[in-house]
Amino acid sequence: MTKLTITPLESSELAGLAQFLNTADLPNSDLAEPDRMFFRFDADSLVGYGGLEGQGTDRLLRSIVILGDHRGHGLGRALVATLEQQAHDLGVRRPHLLTTTAAPFFRALGYIDADRDAAPLAVAASREFTSLCPASAPYLAKAI
């Protein structure tokens, strides 16, 4: 697996992230809100972004995007593994996510379909759940 370097984004870097998310058709209107942390991932150069939202042991994986020319080389798997390790180091035991296009990818990484009605309150109350992602978006979770 490719070794990635993970670096927290400063608030001044969120506009750049928003542009990449917009291009990938991913939600980006709430990036500067509280309880969100975003990271850049490098392997000799910038390859993608990802983030976490919330507090406690259940948090959302957010804004995972691999930049265009780096897609198809296994970097998505490496990015998610690196982000999961970061989450684990922060005390997260169960990352959650919503996706409209990448459910098979995340299922292949061990995420399982979950019942939206059984989502932890902190996750279910997020803007991802309540307004940013459609109700039809698969909801997945994984124990780490």
Short mmCIF file of N, CA, C and O in Angstrom, two decimals:
data_model
loop_
_atom_site.label_atom_id
_atom_site.label_comp_id
_atom_site.label_asym_id
_atom_site.label_seq_id
_atom_site.Cartn_x
_atom_site.Cartn_y
_atom_site.Cartn_z
N MET A 1 0.84 -1.18 0.00
CA MET A 1 0.00 0.00 0.00
C MET A 1 0.89 1.24 0.00
O MET A 1 1.93 1.27 0.63
N THR A 2 0.47 2.26 -0.71
CA THR A 2 1.21 3.50 -0.79
C THR A 2 1.21 4.20 0.56
O THR A 2 0.19 4.30 1.23
N LYS A 3 2.36 4.71 0.96
CA LYS A 3 2.48 5.47 2.21
C LYS A 3 2.12 6.91 1.92
O LYS A 3 2.66 7.55 1.03
N LEU A 4 1.16 7.42 2.69
CA LEU A 4 0.73 8.80 2.53
C LEU A 4 1.11 9.61 3.75
O LEU A 4 1.10 9.11 4.87
N THR A 5 1.37 10.88 3.51
CA THR A 5 1.58 11.85 4.58
C THR A 5 0.26 12.58 4.77
O THR A 5 -0.35 13.03 3.79
N ILE A 6 -0.18 12.71 6.02
CA ILE A 6 -1.43 13.39 6.34
C ILE A 6 -1.10 14.69 7.07
O ILE A 6 -0.31 14.69 8.01
N THR A 7 -1.69 15.80 6.61
CA THR A 7 -1.44 17.11 7.19
C THR A 7 -2.77 17.81 7.43
O THR A 7 -3.57 17.94 6.50
N PRO A 8 -3.02 18.27 8.66
CA PRO A 8 -4.26 19.01 8.91
C PRO A 8 -4.31 20.29 8.08
O PRO A 8 -3.29 20.96 7.89
N LEU A 9 -5.49 20.62 7.58
CA LEU A 9 -5.67 21.85 6.82
C LEU A 9 -5.90 23.02 7.77
O LEU A 9 -6.59 22.88 8.78
N GLU A 10 -5.35 24.14 7.40
CA GLU A 10 -5.64 25.40 8.09
C GLU A 10 -6.93 25.96 7.50
O GLU A 10 -7.30 25.63 6.37
N SER A 11 -7.61 26.82 8.23
CA SER A 11 -8.87 27.38 7.73
C SER A 11 -8.68 28.13 6.41
O SER A 11 -9.57 28.14 5.57
N SER A 12 -7.50 28.69 6.21
CA SER A 12 -7.23 29.41 4.96
C SER A 12 -7.14 28.48 3.75
O SER A 12 -7.19 28.93 2.61
N GLU A 13 -7.03 27.17 3.98
CA GLU A 13 -6.91 26.20 2.89
C GLU A 13 -8.26 25.57 2.51
O GLU A 13 -8.32 24.79 1.56
N LEU A 14 -9.31 25.90 3.23
CA LEU A 14 -10.60 25.28 2.98
C LEU A 14 -11.19 25.66 1.63
O LEU A 14 -11.92 24.87 1.03
N ALA A 15 -10.90 26.84 1.13
CA ALA A 15 -11.42 27.25 -0.18
C ALA A 15 -10.87 26.35 -1.28
O ALA A 15 -11.60 25.98 -2.21
N GLY A 16 -9.62 25.97 -1.18
CA GLY A 16 -9.03 25.05 -2.16
C GLY A 16 -9.69 23.69 -2.09
O GLY A 16 -10.01 23.08 -3.13
N LEU A 17 -9.93 23.20 -0.87
CA LEU A 17 -10.64 21.94 -0.70
C LEU A 17 -12.03 22.04 -1.30
O LEU A 17 -12.48 21.12 -2.02
N ALA A 18 -12.73 23.13 -1.04
CA ALA A 18 -14.08 23.32 -1.56
C ALA A 18 -14.12 23.22 -3.08
O ALA A 18 -15.05 22.64 -3.64
N GLN A 19 -13.11 23.75 -3.75
CA GLN A 19 -13.06 23.68 -5.22
C GLN A 19 -12.97 22.23 -5.69
O GLN A 19 -13.67 21.82 -6.62
N PHE A 20 -12.11 21.44 -5.06
CA PHE A 20 -11.98 20.04 -5.45
C PHE A 20 -13.26 19.27 -5.15
O PHE A 20 -13.69 18.43 -5.94
N LEU A 21 -13.89 19.55 -4.00
CA LEU A 21 -15.14 18.88 -3.67
C LEU A 21 -16.25 19.25 -4.64
O LEU A 21 -17.05 18.41 -5.04
N ASN A 22 -16.30 20.52 -5.02
CA ASN A 22 -17.29 20.97 -5.98
C ASN A 22 -17.12 20.24 -7.30
O ASN A 22 -18.09 19.78 -7.90
N THR A 23 -15.89 20.11 -7.75
CA THR A 23 -15.60 19.40 -9.00
C THR A 23 -16.04 17.94 -8.91
O THR A 23 -16.51 17.37 -9.89
N ALA A 24 -15.90 17.34 -7.73
CA ALA A 24 -16.27 15.94 -7.52
C ALA A 24 -17.75 15.79 -7.16
O ALA A 24 -18.22 14.69 -6.88
N ASP A 25 -18.49 16.88 -7.15
CA ASP A 25 -19.92 16.87 -6.81
C ASP A 25 -20.17 16.41 -5.38
O ASP A 25 -21.13 15.68 -5.11
N LEU A 26 -19.29 16.83 -4.47
CA LEU A 26 -19.43 16.50 -3.05
C LEU A 26 -19.80 17.75 -2.26
O LEU A 26 -19.42 18.85 -2.63
N PRO A 27 -20.53 17.59 -1.15
CA PRO A 27 -20.95 18.74 -0.34
C PRO A 27 -19.74 19.54 0.17
O PRO A 27 -18.73 18.96 0.56
N ASN A 28 -19.88 20.86 0.14
CA ASN A 28 -18.77 21.69 0.61
C ASN A 28 -19.22 22.99 1.27
O ASN A 28 -18.40 23.80 1.64
N SER A 29 -20.51 23.15 1.48
CA SER A 29 -21.01 24.42 2.02
C SER A 29 -20.78 24.57 3.51
O SER A 29 -20.92 25.67 4.04
N ASP A 30 -20.40 23.50 4.19
CA ASP A 30 -20.29 23.56 5.65
C ASP A 30 -18.86 23.30 6.15
O ASP A 30 -18.67 23.01 7.33
N LEU A 31 -17.89 23.45 5.31
CA LEU A 31 -16.52 23.09 5.68
C LEU A 31 -15.99 23.86 6.88
O LEU A 31 -15.21 23.32 7.67
N ALA A 32 -16.38 25.11 7.03
CA ALA A 32 -15.83 25.95 8.10
C ALA A 32 -16.62 25.85 9.41
O ALA A 32 -16.27 26.51 10.38
N GLU A 33 -17.66 25.05 9.45
CA GLU A 33 -18.45 24.92 10.67
C GLU A 33 -17.66 24.18 11.75
O GLU A 33 -16.69 23.47 11.45
N PRO A 34 -18.07 24.31 13.01
CA PRO A 34 -17.35 23.65 14.11
C PRO A 34 -17.38 22.12 14.00
O PRO A 34 -18.23 21.56 13.31
N ASP A 35 -16.48 21.49 14.73
CA ASP A 35 -16.40 20.03 14.84
C ASP A 35 -16.07 19.33 13.53
O ASP A 35 -16.49 18.20 13.29
N ARG A 36 -15.31 20.00 12.69
CA ARG A 36 -14.84 19.40 11.45
C ARG A 36 -13.34 19.58 11.37
O ARG A 36 -12.81 20.62 11.72
N MET A 37 -12.67 18.55 10.91
CA MET A 37 -11.24 18.66 10.65
C MET A 37 -10.97 18.00 9.31
O MET A 37 -11.50 16.94 9.01
N PHE A 38 -10.19 18.70 8.52
CA PHE A 38 -9.88 18.21 7.18
C PHE A 38 -8.38 18.09 7.02
O PHE A 38 -7.60 18.81 7.66
N PHE A 39 -7.99 17.15 6.14
CA PHE A 39 -6.58 16.83 5.96
C PHE A 39 -6.26 16.75 4.48
O PHE A 39 -7.10 16.40 3.66
N ARG A 40 -5.01 17.07 4.19
CA ARG A 40 -4.49 16.84 2.84
C ARG A 40 -3.62 15.60 2.91
O ARG A 40 -3.02 15.31 3.94
N PHE A 41 -3.57 14.87 1.83
CA PHE A 41 -2.80 13.63 1.76
C PHE A 41 -1.81 13.76 0.60
O PHE A 41 -2.20 14.10 -0.51
N ASP A 42 -0.56 13.51 0.92
CA ASP A 42 0.50 13.64 -0.06
C ASP A 42 1.26 12.34 -0.21
O ASP A 42 1.48 11.61 0.77
N ALA A 43 1.69 12.06 -1.43
CA ALA A 43 2.63 10.98 -1.75
C ALA A 43 3.55 11.60 -2.80
O ALA A 43 3.30 11.50 -3.99
N ASP A 44 4.54 12.31 -2.35
CA ASP A 44 5.43 13.13 -3.18
C ASP A 44 4.77 14.41 -3.69
O ASP A 44 5.43 15.37 -3.96
N SER A 45 3.44 14.39 -3.84
CA SER A 45 2.67 15.59 -4.19
C SER A 45 1.25 15.38 -3.65
O SER A 45 0.89 14.29 -3.20
N LEU A 46 0.45 16.42 -3.71
CA LEU A 46 -0.93 16.35 -3.23
C LEU A 46 -1.69 15.31 -4.05
O LEU A 46 -1.72 15.38 -5.28
N VAL A 47 -2.32 14.35 -3.35
CA VAL A 47 -3.12 13.34 -4.05
C VAL A 47 -4.59 13.39 -3.68
O VAL A 47 -5.43 12.90 -4.42
N GLY A 48 -4.92 13.98 -2.52
CA GLY A 48 -6.32 14.03 -2.15
C GLY A 48 -6.57 14.66 -0.80
O GLY A 48 -5.64 15.17 -0.15
N TYR A 49 -7.83 14.61 -0.42
CA TYR A 49 -8.29 15.20 0.84
C TYR A 49 -9.26 14.25 1.52
O TYR A 49 -9.88 13.40 0.88
N GLY A 50 -9.43 14.47 2.80
CA GLY A 50 -10.44 13.74 3.56
C GLY A 50 -10.63 14.43 4.89
O GLY A 50 -9.81 15.28 5.28
N GLY A 51 -11.70 14.10 5.59
CA GLY A 51 -11.94 14.75 6.85
C GLY A 51 -12.79 13.93 7.80
O GLY A 51 -13.27 12.85 7.46
N LEU A 52 -12.92 14.48 8.98
CA LEU A 52 -13.73 13.90 10.04
C LEU A 52 -14.66 14.97 10.58
O LEU A 52 -14.28 16.14 10.65
N GLU A 53 -15.84 14.55 10.96
CA GLU A 53 -16.80 15.48 11.54
C GLU A 53 -17.36 14.88 12.82
O GLU A 53 -17.71 13.70 12.86
N GLY A 54 -17.46 15.71 13.83
CA GLY A 54 -18.09 15.31 15.07
C GLY A 54 -17.12 15.19 16.22
O GLY A 54 -15.95 15.57 16.11
N GLN A 55 -17.63 14.68 17.31
CA GLN A 55 -16.86 14.46 18.54
C GLN A 55 -17.13 13.04 19.00
O GLN A 55 -18.14 12.45 18.65
N GLY A 56 -16.26 12.52 19.82
CA GLY A 56 -16.51 11.24 20.45
C GLY A 56 -16.09 10.05 19.60
O GLY A 56 -15.32 10.17 18.65
N THR A 57 -16.65 8.90 19.94
CA THR A 57 -16.22 7.64 19.33
C THR A 57 -16.90 7.35 18.00
O THR A 57 -16.45 6.48 17.26
N ASP A 58 -17.99 8.03 17.69
CA ASP A 58 -18.69 7.90 16.42
C ASP A 58 -18.57 9.22 15.67
O ASP A 58 -19.04 10.25 16.16
N ARG A 59 -17.93 9.17 14.51
CA ARG A 59 -17.77 10.39 13.70
C ARG A 59 -17.98 10.07 12.23
O ARG A 59 -17.83 8.93 11.80
N LEU A 60 -18.26 11.11 11.48
CA LEU A 60 -18.43 10.97 10.04
C LEU A 60 -17.09 11.09 9.32
O LEU A 60 -16.29 11.98 9.63
N LEU A 61 -16.86 10.21 8.36
CA LEU A 61 -15.80 10.43 7.38
C LEU A 61 -16.37 11.39 6.37
O LEU A 61 -17.51 11.22 5.92
N ARG A 62 -15.62 12.42 6.01
CA ARG A 62 -16.13 13.48 5.16
C ARG A 62 -15.18 13.80 4.03
O ARG A 62 -13.96 13.71 4.18
N SER A 63 -15.74 14.23 2.93
CA SER A 63 -15.00 14.94 1.89
C SER A 63 -13.79 14.17 1.38
O SER A 63 -12.73 14.74 1.16
N ILE A 64 -13.96 12.89 1.17
CA ILE A 64 -12.86 12.07 0.66
C ILE A 64 -12.83 12.21 -0.85
O ILE A 64 -13.80 11.90 -1.54
N VAL A 65 -11.72 12.71 -1.33
CA VAL A 65 -11.57 12.93 -2.77
C VAL A 65 -10.11 12.69 -3.16
O VAL A 65 -9.19 13.12 -2.48
N ILE A 66 -9.93 11.95 -4.24
CA ILE A 66 -8.61 11.74 -4.85
C ILE A 66 -8.57 12.61 -6.09
O ILE A 66 -9.50 12.60 -6.91
N LEU A 67 -7.51 13.38 -6.24
CA LEU A 67 -7.40 14.28 -7.38
C LEU A 67 -7.30 13.47 -8.68
O LEU A 67 -6.69 12.39 -8.71
N GLY A 68 -7.89 14.00 -9.72
CA GLY A 68 -8.10 13.31 -10.99
C GLY A 68 -6.99 12.43 -11.50
O GLY A 68 -7.20 11.24 -11.76
N ASP A 69 -5.80 12.95 -11.66
CA ASP A 69 -4.73 12.17 -12.28
C ASP A 69 -4.14 11.11 -11.34
O ASP A 69 -3.33 10.29 -11.75
N HIS A 70 -4.58 11.09 -10.08
CA HIS A 70 -4.10 10.09 -9.12
C HIS A 70 -5.11 8.96 -8.92
O HIS A 70 -4.82 8.01 -8.20
N ARG A 71 -6.26 9.06 -9.56
CA ARG A 71 -7.29 8.02 -9.40
C ARG A 71 -6.87 6.75 -10.11
O ARG A 71 -6.16 6.78 -11.11
N GLY A 72 -7.34 5.63 -9.57
CA GLY A 72 -7.09 4.35 -10.22
C GLY A 72 -5.76 3.72 -9.88
O GLY A 72 -5.34 2.76 -10.54
N HIS A 73 -5.07 4.24 -8.85
CA HIS A 73 -3.76 3.71 -8.48
C HIS A 73 -3.73 3.18 -7.04
O HIS A 73 -2.66 3.01 -6.47
N GLY A 74 -4.89 2.97 -6.44
CA GLY A 74 -4.96 2.46 -5.08
C GLY A 74 -4.80 3.51 -4.00
O GLY A 74 -4.74 3.18 -2.82
N LEU A 75 -4.73 4.77 -4.39
CA LEU A 75 -4.54 5.82 -3.40
C LEU A 75 -5.78 6.05 -2.55
O LEU A 75 -5.67 6.47 -1.40
N GLY A 76 -6.96 5.77 -3.07
CA GLY A 76 -8.18 5.91 -2.28
C GLY A 76 -8.16 4.97 -1.09
O GLY A 76 -8.49 5.35 0.03
N ARG A 77 -7.74 3.74 -1.32
CA ARG A 77 -7.62 2.77 -0.22
C ARG A 77 -6.61 3.26 0.81
O ARG A 77 -6.85 3.18 2.02
N ALA A 78 -5.48 3.73 0.33
CA ALA A 78 -4.44 4.22 1.24
C ALA A 78 -4.93 5.44 2.01
O ALA A 78 -4.67 5.57 3.21
N LEU A 79 -5.63 6.34 1.34
CA LEU A 79 -6.15 7.53 2.00
C LEU A 79 -7.13 7.15 3.10
O LEU A 79 -7.03 7.64 4.23
N VAL A 80 -8.07 6.25 2.82
CA VAL A 80 -9.05 5.86 3.82
C VAL A 80 -8.36 5.17 4.99
O VAL A 80 -8.67 5.45 6.16
N ALA A 81 -7.39 4.30 4.72
CA ALA A 81 -6.67 3.62 5.81
C ALA A 81 -5.93 4.63 6.68
O ALA A 81 -5.93 4.52 7.91
N THR A 82 -5.32 5.61 6.07
CA THR A 82 -4.60 6.65 6.81
C THR A 82 -5.57 7.50 7.63
O THR A 82 -5.30 7.82 8.79
N LEU A 83 -6.71 7.84 7.04
CA LEU A 83 -7.72 8.62 7.75
C LEU A 83 -8.32 7.81 8.90
O LEU A 83 -8.55 8.35 9.99
N GLU A 84 -8.53 6.52 8.69
CA GLU A 84 -9.04 5.67 9.77
C GLU A 84 -8.03 5.61 10.93
O GLU A 84 -8.43 5.64 12.10
N GLN A 85 -6.74 5.54 10.61
CA GLN A 85 -5.73 5.52 11.67
C GLN A 85 -5.74 6.84 12.43
O GLN A 85 -5.66 6.86 13.66
N GLN A 86 -5.86 7.95 11.71
CA GLN A 86 -5.97 9.26 12.36
C GLN A 86 -7.19 9.30 13.26
O GLN A 86 -7.13 9.76 14.40
N ALA A 87 -8.31 8.81 12.76
CA ALA A 87 -9.55 8.78 13.55
C ALA A 87 -9.36 7.92 14.80
O ALA A 87 -9.74 8.33 15.90
N HIS A 88 -8.77 6.76 14.64
CA HIS A 88 -8.53 5.88 15.78
C HIS A 88 -7.66 6.57 16.82
O HIS A 88 -7.94 6.50 18.02
N ASP A 89 -6.63 7.27 16.37
CA ASP A 89 -5.75 7.99 17.29
C ASP A 89 -6.49 9.08 18.05
O ASP A 89 -6.08 9.46 19.15
N LEU A 90 -7.58 9.58 17.47
CA LEU A 90 -8.40 10.61 18.11
C LEU A 90 -9.51 10.01 18.98
O LEU A 90 -10.35 10.73 19.51
N GLY A 91 -9.54 8.69 19.09
CA GLY A 91 -10.54 8.03 19.92
C GLY A 91 -11.78 7.55 19.20
O GLY A 91 -12.71 7.07 19.83
N VAL A 92 -11.80 7.69 17.89
CA VAL A 92 -12.95 7.21 17.11
C VAL A 92 -12.89 5.69 17.06
O VAL A 92 -11.83 5.11 16.81
N ARG A 93 -14.02 5.07 17.30
CA ARG A 93 -14.10 3.61 17.23
C ARG A 93 -15.01 3.13 16.11
O ARG A 93 -14.97 1.98 15.73
N ARG A 94 -15.81 4.06 15.59
CA ARG A 94 -16.74 3.68 14.53
C ARG A 94 -16.95 4.86 13.58
O ARG A 94 -17.77 5.75 13.86
N PRO A 95 -16.23 4.89 12.47
CA PRO A 95 -16.50 5.93 11.47
C PRO A 95 -17.77 5.59 10.67
O PRO A 95 -18.07 4.43 10.42
N HIS A 96 -18.47 6.64 10.29
CA HIS A 96 -19.72 6.53 9.54
C HIS A 96 -19.57 7.36 8.28
O HIS A 96 -18.78 8.31 8.23
N LEU A 97 -20.37 7.06 7.27
CA LEU A 97 -20.34 7.88 6.06
C LEU A 97 -21.62 7.73 5.28
O LEU A 97 -22.35 6.75 5.42
N LEU A 98 -21.88 8.72 4.46
CA LEU A 98 -22.94 8.70 3.47
C LEU A 98 -22.28 8.88 2.12
O LEU A 98 -21.32 9.66 1.99
N THR A 99 -22.76 8.17 1.12
CA THR A 99 -22.19 8.32 -0.21
C THR A 99 -23.26 8.09 -1.27
O THR A 99 -24.14 7.25 -1.08
N THR A 100 -23.17 8.85 -2.34
CA THR A 100 -24.11 8.63 -3.44
C THR A 100 -23.45 7.86 -4.58
O THR A 100 -24.14 7.36 -5.45
N THR A 101 -22.12 7.77 -4.56
CA THR A 101 -21.43 7.14 -5.70
C THR A 101 -20.40 6.07 -5.33
O THR A 101 -19.99 5.31 -6.20
N ALA A 102 -19.97 6.01 -4.08
CA ALA A 102 -18.82 5.15 -3.76
C ALA A 102 -19.13 4.03 -2.77
O ALA A 102 -18.23 3.49 -2.14
N ALA A 103 -20.40 3.63 -2.63
CA ALA A 103 -20.73 2.57 -1.68
C ALA A 103 -19.95 1.28 -1.95
O ALA A 103 -19.40 0.70 -1.00
N PRO A 104 -19.82 0.81 -3.20
CA PRO A 104 -19.06 -0.42 -3.43
C PRO A 104 -17.59 -0.30 -2.99
O PRO A 104 -17.02 -1.25 -2.44
N PHE A 105 -17.00 0.85 -3.21
CA PHE A 105 -15.62 1.09 -2.78
C PHE A 105 -15.50 0.94 -1.27
O PHE A 105 -14.63 0.23 -0.76
N PHE A 106 -16.39 1.60 -0.52
CA PHE A 106 -16.32 1.54 0.94
C PHE A 106 -16.69 0.15 1.47
O PHE A 106 -16.11 -0.31 2.44
N ARG A 107 -17.63 -0.52 0.82
CA ARG A 107 -17.96 -1.89 1.24
C ARG A 107 -16.74 -2.80 1.10
O ARG A 107 -16.50 -3.66 1.94
N ALA A 108 -15.98 -2.60 0.04
CA ALA A 108 -14.77 -3.39 -0.17
C ALA A 108 -13.73 -3.13 0.91
O ALA A 108 -12.83 -3.95 1.13
N LEU A 109 -13.84 -1.99 1.60
CA LEU A 109 -12.92 -1.64 2.68
C LEU A 109 -13.46 -2.05 4.06
O LEU A 109 -12.90 -1.67 5.08
N GLY A 110 -14.56 -2.79 4.08
CA GLY A 110 -15.10 -3.29 5.34
C GLY A 110 -16.25 -2.50 5.92
O GLY A 110 -16.74 -2.83 7.01
N TYR A 111 -16.68 -1.46 5.24
CA TYR A 111 -17.84 -0.71 5.72
C TYR A 111 -19.09 -1.52 5.39
O TYR A 111 -19.17 -2.15 4.34
N ILE A 112 -20.05 -1.49 6.32
CA ILE A 112 -21.28 -2.24 6.10
C ILE A 112 -22.47 -1.29 6.11
O ILE A 112 -22.44 -0.24 6.74
N ASP A 113 -23.49 -1.68 5.38
CA ASP A 113 -24.71 -0.89 5.34
C ASP A 113 -25.32 -0.84 6.74
O ASP A 113 -25.34 -1.85 7.45
N ALA A 114 -25.78 0.33 7.11
CA ALA A 114 -26.36 0.53 8.43
C ALA A 114 -27.73 1.17 8.29
O ALA A 114 -28.05 1.78 7.26
N ASP A 115 -28.52 1.03 9.30
CA ASP A 115 -29.87 1.59 9.35
C ASP A 115 -29.79 3.05 9.76
O ASP A 115 -29.33 3.36 10.87
N ARG A 116 -30.22 3.93 8.89
CA ARG A 116 -30.17 5.37 9.20
C ARG A 116 -30.91 5.70 10.49
O ARG A 116 -30.51 6.59 11.22
N ASP A 117 -31.99 4.99 10.77
CA ASP A 117 -32.77 5.25 11.98
C ASP A 117 -32.01 4.85 13.25
O ASP A 117 -32.38 5.28 14.34
N ALA A 118 -30.97 4.04 13.11
CA ALA A 118 -30.20 3.59 14.27
C ALA A 118 -28.87 4.35 14.40
O ALA A 118 -28.06 4.01 15.27
N ALA A 119 -28.66 5.35 13.57
CA ALA A 119 -27.41 6.12 13.63
C ALA A 119 -27.29 6.82 14.98
O ALA A 119 -28.29 7.31 15.52
N PRO A 120 -26.08 6.90 15.54
CA PRO A 120 -25.90 7.66 16.78
C PRO A 120 -26.40 9.09 16.61
O PRO A 120 -26.28 9.67 15.52
N LEU A 121 -26.94 9.67 17.66
CA LEU A 121 -27.54 10.99 17.59
C LEU A 121 -26.59 12.03 16.99
O LEU A 121 -26.99 12.83 16.14
N ALA A 122 -25.33 12.02 17.41
CA ALA A 122 -24.37 13.01 16.90
C ALA A 122 -24.19 12.89 15.38
O ALA A 122 -24.00 13.89 14.69
N VAL A 123 -24.27 11.69 14.87
CA VAL A 123 -24.14 11.47 13.43
C VAL A 123 -25.44 11.84 12.73
O VAL A 123 -25.45 12.56 11.73
N ALA A 124 -26.56 11.37 13.28
CA ALA A 124 -27.86 11.61 12.66
C ALA A 124 -28.24 13.09 12.65
O ALA A 124 -28.99 13.53 11.79
N ALA A 125 -27.71 13.87 13.59
CA ALA A 125 -28.03 15.29 13.66
C ALA A 125 -27.13 16.14 12.76
O ALA A 125 -27.35 17.34 12.62
N SER A 126 -26.15 15.54 12.12
CA SER A 126 -25.22 16.30 11.28
C SER A 126 -25.92 16.83 10.04
O SER A 126 -26.95 16.29 9.60
N ARG A 127 -25.37 17.88 9.46
CA ARG A 127 -25.93 18.43 8.21
C ARG A 127 -25.81 17.43 7.08
O ARG A 127 -26.63 17.44 6.16
N GLU A 128 -24.81 16.55 7.13
CA GLU A 128 -24.69 15.50 6.11
C GLU A 128 -25.98 14.68 6.09
O GLU A 128 -26.50 14.38 5.03
N PHE A 129 -26.45 14.29 7.27
CA PHE A 129 -27.66 13.47 7.38
C PHE A 129 -28.92 14.27 7.14
O PHE A 129 -29.85 13.78 6.51
N THR A 130 -28.98 15.47 7.68
CA THR A 130 -30.23 16.21 7.67
C THR A 130 -30.50 16.99 6.39
O THR A 130 -31.66 17.23 6.07
N SER A 131 -29.44 17.39 5.67
CA SER A 131 -29.72 18.21 4.49
C SER A 131 -28.73 18.09 3.34
O SER A 131 -29.12 18.27 2.19
N LEU A 132 -27.47 17.81 3.58
CA LEU A 132 -26.48 17.86 2.51
C LEU A 132 -26.51 16.64 1.59
O LEU A 132 -26.24 16.75 0.40
N CYS A 133 -26.79 15.48 2.15
CA CYS A 133 -26.86 14.26 1.35
C CYS A 133 -28.32 13.83 1.22
O CYS A 133 -29.08 13.94 2.18
N PRO A 134 -28.68 13.31 0.06
CA PRO A 134 -30.07 12.88 -0.11
C PRO A 134 -30.39 11.68 0.79
O PRO A 134 -29.51 10.90 1.15
N ALA A 135 -31.65 11.55 1.14
CA ALA A 135 -32.09 10.43 1.99
C ALA A 135 -31.81 9.08 1.33
O ALA A 135 -31.70 8.06 2.00
N SER A 136 -31.65 9.08 0.01
CA SER A 136 -31.37 7.84 -0.71
C SER A 136 -29.90 7.43 -0.64
O SER A 136 -29.55 6.32 -1.06
N ALA A 137 -29.02 8.30 -0.11
CA ALA A 137 -27.59 7.97 -0.04
C ALA A 137 -27.37 6.83 0.92
O ALA A 137 -27.83 6.88 2.07
N PRO A 138 -26.67 5.78 0.49
CA PRO A 138 -26.35 4.70 1.42
C PRO A 138 -25.58 5.21 2.63
O PRO A 138 -24.70 6.07 2.51
N TYR A 139 -25.95 4.68 3.78
CA TYR A 139 -25.29 5.00 5.06
C TYR A 139 -24.49 3.75 5.45
O TYR A 139 -25.04 2.66 5.53
N LEU A 140 -23.19 3.94 5.66
CA LEU A 140 -22.31 2.83 6.01
C LEU A 140 -21.51 3.16 7.25
O LEU A 140 -21.28 4.33 7.55
N ALA A 141 -21.07 2.13 7.95
CA ALA A 141 -20.26 2.31 9.15
C ALA A 141 -19.30 1.13 9.27
O ALA A 141 -19.48 0.09 8.63
N LYS A 142 -18.28 1.31 10.11
CA LYS A 142 -17.26 0.29 10.29
C LYS A 142 -16.66 0.43 11.68
O LYS A 142 -16.39 1.54 12.15
N ALA A 143 -16.44 -0.67 12.34
CA ALA A 143 -15.73 -0.66 13.62
C ALA A 143 -14.24 -0.66 13.31
O ALA A 143 -13.78 -1.42 12.46
N ILE A 144 -13.49 0.23 13.99
CA ILE A 144 -12.03 0.25 13.79
C ILE A 144 -11.33 0.05 15.12
O ILE A 144 -11.88 0.23 16.16
#
